[in-house]
mmCIF file of C-alpha atoms in Angstrom:
data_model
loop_
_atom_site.group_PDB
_atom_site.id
_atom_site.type_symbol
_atom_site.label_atom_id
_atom_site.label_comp_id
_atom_site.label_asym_id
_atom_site.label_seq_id
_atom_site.Cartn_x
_atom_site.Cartn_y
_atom_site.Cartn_z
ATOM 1 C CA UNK A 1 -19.748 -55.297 -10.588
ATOM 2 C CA UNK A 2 -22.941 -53.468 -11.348
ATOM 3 C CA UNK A 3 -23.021 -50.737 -14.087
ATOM 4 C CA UNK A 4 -24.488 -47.369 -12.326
ATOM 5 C CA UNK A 5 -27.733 -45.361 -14.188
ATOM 6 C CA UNK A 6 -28.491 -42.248 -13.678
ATOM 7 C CA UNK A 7 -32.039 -41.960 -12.729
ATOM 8 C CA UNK A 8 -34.015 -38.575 -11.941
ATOM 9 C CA UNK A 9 -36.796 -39.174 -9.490
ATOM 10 C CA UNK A 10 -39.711 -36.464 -9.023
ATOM 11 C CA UNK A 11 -40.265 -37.011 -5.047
ATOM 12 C CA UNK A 12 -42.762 -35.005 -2.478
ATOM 13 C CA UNK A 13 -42.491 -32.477 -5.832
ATOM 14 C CA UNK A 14 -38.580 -31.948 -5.476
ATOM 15 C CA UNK A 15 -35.981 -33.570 -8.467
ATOM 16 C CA UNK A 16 -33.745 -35.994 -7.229
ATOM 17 C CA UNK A 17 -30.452 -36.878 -9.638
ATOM 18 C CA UNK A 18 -28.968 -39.807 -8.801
ATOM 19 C CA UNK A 19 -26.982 -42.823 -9.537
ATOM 20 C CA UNK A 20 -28.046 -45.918 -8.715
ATOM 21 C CA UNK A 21 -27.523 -49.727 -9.495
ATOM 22 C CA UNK A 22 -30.388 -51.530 -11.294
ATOM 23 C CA UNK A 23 -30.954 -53.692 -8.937
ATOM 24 C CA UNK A 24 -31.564 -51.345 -6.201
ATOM 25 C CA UNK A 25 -35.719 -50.969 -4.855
ATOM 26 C CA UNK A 26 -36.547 -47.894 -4.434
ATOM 27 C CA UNK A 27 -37.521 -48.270 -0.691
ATOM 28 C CA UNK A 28 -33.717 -48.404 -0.108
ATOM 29 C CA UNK A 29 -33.048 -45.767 -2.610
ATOM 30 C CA UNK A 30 -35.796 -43.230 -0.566
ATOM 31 C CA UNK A 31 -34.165 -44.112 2.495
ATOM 32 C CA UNK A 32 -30.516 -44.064 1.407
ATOM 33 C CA UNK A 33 -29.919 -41.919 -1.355
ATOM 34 C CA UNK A 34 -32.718 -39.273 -0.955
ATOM 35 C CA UNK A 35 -33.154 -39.726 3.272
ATOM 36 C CA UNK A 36 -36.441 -39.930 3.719
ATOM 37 C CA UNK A 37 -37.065 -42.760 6.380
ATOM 38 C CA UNK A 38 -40.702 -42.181 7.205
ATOM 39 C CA UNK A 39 -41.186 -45.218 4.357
ATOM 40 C CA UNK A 40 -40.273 -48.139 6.693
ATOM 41 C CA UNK A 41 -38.914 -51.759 5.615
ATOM 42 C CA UNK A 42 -40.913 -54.218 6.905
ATOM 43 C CA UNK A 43 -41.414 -57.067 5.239
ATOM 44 C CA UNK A 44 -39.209 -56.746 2.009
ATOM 45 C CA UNK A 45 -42.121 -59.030 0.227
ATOM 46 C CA UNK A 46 -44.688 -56.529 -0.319
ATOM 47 C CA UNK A 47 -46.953 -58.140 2.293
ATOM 48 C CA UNK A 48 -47.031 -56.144 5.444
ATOM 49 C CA UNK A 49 -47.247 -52.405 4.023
ATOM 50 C CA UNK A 50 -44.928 -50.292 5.769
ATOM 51 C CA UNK A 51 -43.247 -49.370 2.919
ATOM 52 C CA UNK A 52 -46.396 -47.909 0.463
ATOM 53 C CA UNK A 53 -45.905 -44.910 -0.863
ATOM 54 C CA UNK A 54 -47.964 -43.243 -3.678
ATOM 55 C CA UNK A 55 -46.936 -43.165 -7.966
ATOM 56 C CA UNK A 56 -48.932 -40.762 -9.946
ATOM 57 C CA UNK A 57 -51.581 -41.244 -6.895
ATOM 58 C CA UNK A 58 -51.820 -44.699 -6.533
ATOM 59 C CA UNK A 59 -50.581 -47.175 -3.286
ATOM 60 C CA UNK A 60 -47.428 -48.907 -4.281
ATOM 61 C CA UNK A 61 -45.059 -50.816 -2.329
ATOM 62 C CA UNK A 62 -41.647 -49.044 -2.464
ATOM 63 C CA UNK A 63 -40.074 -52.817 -1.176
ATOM 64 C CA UNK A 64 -40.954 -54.537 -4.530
ATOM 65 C CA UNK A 65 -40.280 -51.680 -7.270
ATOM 66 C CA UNK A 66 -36.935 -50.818 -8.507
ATOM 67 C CA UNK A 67 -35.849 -47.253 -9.016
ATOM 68 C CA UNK A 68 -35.096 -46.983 -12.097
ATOM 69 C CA UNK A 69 -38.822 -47.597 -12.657
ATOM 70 C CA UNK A 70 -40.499 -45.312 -10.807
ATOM 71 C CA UNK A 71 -38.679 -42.696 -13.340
ATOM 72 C CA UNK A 72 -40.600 -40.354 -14.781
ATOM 73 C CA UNK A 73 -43.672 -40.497 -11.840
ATOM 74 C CA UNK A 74 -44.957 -38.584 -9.317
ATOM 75 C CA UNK A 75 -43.453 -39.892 -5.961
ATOM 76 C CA UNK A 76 -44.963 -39.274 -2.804
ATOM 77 C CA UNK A 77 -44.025 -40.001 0.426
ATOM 78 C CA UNK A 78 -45.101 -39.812 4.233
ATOM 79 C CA UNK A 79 -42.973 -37.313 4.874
ATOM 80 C CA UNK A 80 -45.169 -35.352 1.995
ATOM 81 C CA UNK A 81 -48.304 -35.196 3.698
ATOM 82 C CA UNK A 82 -48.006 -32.777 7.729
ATOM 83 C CA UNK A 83 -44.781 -32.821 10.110
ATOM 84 C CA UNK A 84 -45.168 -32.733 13.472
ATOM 85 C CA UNK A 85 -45.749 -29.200 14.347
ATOM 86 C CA UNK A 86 -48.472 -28.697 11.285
ATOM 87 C CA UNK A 87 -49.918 -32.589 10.578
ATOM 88 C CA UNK A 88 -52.708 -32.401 7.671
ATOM 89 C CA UNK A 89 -56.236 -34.094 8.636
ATOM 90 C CA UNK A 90 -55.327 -37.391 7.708
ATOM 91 C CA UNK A 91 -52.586 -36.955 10.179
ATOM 92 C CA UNK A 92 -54.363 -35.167 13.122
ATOM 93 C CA UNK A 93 -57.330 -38.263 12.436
ATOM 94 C CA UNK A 94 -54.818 -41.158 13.252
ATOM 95 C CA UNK A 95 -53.840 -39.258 16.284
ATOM 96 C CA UNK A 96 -57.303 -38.354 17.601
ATOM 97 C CA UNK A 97 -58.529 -41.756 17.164
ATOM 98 C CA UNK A 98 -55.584 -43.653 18.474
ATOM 99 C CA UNK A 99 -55.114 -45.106 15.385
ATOM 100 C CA UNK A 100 -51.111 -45.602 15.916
ATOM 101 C CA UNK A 101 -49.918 -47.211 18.453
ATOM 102 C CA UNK A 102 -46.114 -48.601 18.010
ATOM 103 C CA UNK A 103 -46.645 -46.423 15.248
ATOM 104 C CA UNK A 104 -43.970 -48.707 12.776
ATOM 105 C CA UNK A 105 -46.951 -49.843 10.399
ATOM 106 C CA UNK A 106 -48.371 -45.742 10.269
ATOM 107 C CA UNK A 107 -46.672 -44.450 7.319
ATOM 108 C CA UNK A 108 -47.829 -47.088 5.146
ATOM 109 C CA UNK A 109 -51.327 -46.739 6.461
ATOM 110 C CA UNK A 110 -51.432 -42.774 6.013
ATOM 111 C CA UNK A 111 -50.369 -43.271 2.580
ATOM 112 C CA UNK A 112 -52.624 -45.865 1.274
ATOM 113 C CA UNK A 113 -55.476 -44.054 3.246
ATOM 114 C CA UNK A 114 -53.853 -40.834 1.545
ATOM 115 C CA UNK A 115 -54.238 -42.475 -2.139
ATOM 116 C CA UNK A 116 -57.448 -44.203 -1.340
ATOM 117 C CA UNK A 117 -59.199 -41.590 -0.141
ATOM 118 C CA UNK A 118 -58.169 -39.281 -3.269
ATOM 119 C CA UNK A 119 -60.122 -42.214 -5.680
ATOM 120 C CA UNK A 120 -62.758 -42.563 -3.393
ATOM 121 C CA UNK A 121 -63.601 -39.405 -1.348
ATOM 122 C CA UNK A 122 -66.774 -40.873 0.386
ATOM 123 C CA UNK A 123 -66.369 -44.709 1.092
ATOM 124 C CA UNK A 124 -68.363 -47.007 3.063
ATOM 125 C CA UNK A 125 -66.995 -48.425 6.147
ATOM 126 C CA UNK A 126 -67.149 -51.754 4.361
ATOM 127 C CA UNK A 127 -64.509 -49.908 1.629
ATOM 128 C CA UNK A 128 -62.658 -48.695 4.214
ATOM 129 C CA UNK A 129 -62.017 -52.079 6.323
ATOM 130 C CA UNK A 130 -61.298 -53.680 2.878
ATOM 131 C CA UNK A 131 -59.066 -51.101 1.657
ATOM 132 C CA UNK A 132 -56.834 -51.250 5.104
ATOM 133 C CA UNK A 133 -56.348 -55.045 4.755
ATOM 134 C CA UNK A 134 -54.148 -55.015 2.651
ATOM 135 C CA UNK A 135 -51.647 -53.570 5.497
ATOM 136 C CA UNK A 136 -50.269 -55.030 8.441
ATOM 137 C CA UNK A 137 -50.583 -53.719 11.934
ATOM 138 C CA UNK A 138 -49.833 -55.685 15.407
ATOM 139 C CA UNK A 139 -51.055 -53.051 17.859
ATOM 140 C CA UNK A 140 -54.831 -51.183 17.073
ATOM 141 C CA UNK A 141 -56.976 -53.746 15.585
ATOM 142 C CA UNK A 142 -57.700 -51.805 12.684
ATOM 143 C CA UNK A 143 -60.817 -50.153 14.259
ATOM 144 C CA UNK A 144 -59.048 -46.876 15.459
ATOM 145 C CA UNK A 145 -57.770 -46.988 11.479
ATOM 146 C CA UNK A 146 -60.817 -47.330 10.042
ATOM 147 C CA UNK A 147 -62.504 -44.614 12.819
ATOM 148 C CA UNK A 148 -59.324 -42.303 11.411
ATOM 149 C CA UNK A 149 -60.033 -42.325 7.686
ATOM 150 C CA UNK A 150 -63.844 -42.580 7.798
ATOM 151 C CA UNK A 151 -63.437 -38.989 9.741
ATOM 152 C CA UNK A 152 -60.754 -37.584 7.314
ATOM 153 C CA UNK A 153 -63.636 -38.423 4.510
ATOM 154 C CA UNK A 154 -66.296 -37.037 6.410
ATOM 155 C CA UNK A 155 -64.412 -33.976 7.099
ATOM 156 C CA UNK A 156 -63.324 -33.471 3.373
ATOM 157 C CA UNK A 157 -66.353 -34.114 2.384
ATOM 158 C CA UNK A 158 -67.947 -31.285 4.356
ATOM 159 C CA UNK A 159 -65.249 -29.012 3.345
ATOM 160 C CA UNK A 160 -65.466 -29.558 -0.129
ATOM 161 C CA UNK A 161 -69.130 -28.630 0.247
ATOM 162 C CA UNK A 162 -68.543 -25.402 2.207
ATOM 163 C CA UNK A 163 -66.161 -24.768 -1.046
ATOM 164 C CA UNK A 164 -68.516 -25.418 -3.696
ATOM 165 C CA UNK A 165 -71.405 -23.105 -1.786
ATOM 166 C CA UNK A 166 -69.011 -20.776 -1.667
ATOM 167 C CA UNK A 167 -68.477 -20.835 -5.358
ATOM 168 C CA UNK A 168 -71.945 -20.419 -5.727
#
């Protein structure tokens, strides 16, 4: 038998108290003690992607961190970003270039995309292609992926420049 902690996790900005076994990643405890199931098991290895999710902003794989560490940080899942009605740009992208198809790998995409884009608002295609590698995806080829973020840059880009003339 497995001794219990209580854990408070800081997810999509909303506290979560709960108890959980040490043992337990926290890709199963998003899915099964808070219920969000946009983050999808895929793998369980940390090699296919479907599960990342961002900590304090960066990509991490929700299959191959436990819980209890992810204490303390600043959770973010897919579920964070649009819903269906109201998607945000990185959203509406993916769907305007056909970059999901079976859509299974998507959620893992928008978020490293998501993260990526916030360290590097203007990457190269090059970037972008190498960034995306690192996820999995049967169906699109990647190229409808890459077309997807390189517009959600462009576009933020522009709009943060409309912004800052404003400003001026």
């Amino acid at each position: 038998m497995t001794d219990k902690q209580l854990i408070v996790l800081n997810v999509n900005g909303e506290e979560h108290e709960l108890l959980v076994e040490p043992r337990w990643t926290l890709l199963d405890v998003l899915r099964h003690n808070v219920g969000l199931t946009g983050t999808h098991v895929g793998c369980e290895h940390g090699v296919c992607g479907a599960c990342t999710i961002l900590v304090d902003g960066e990509p991490v794989r929700a299959c191959l961190m436990y819980a209890v560490q992810a204490e303390g940080g600043a959770i973010r899942t897919v579920e964070d970003l649009g819903t269906p009605e109201e998607p945000n740009d990185l959203q509406q992208a993916f769907s305007e270039h056909h970059g999901l198809q079976c859509g299974f790998c998507t959620p893992g995409f928008l978020m490293l995309a998501e993260g990526f884009l916030a360290q590097e608002p203007s990457p190269t295609r090059e970037e972008i292609r190498e960034t995306v590698s690192s996820n999995l995806c049967r169906c699109t080829g990647y190229q409808t992926i890459v077309d997807a973020i390189e517009a959600t840059a462009a576009k933020r880009s522009t709009e943060s420049g409309k912004k800052e003339d404003a400003v001026r």
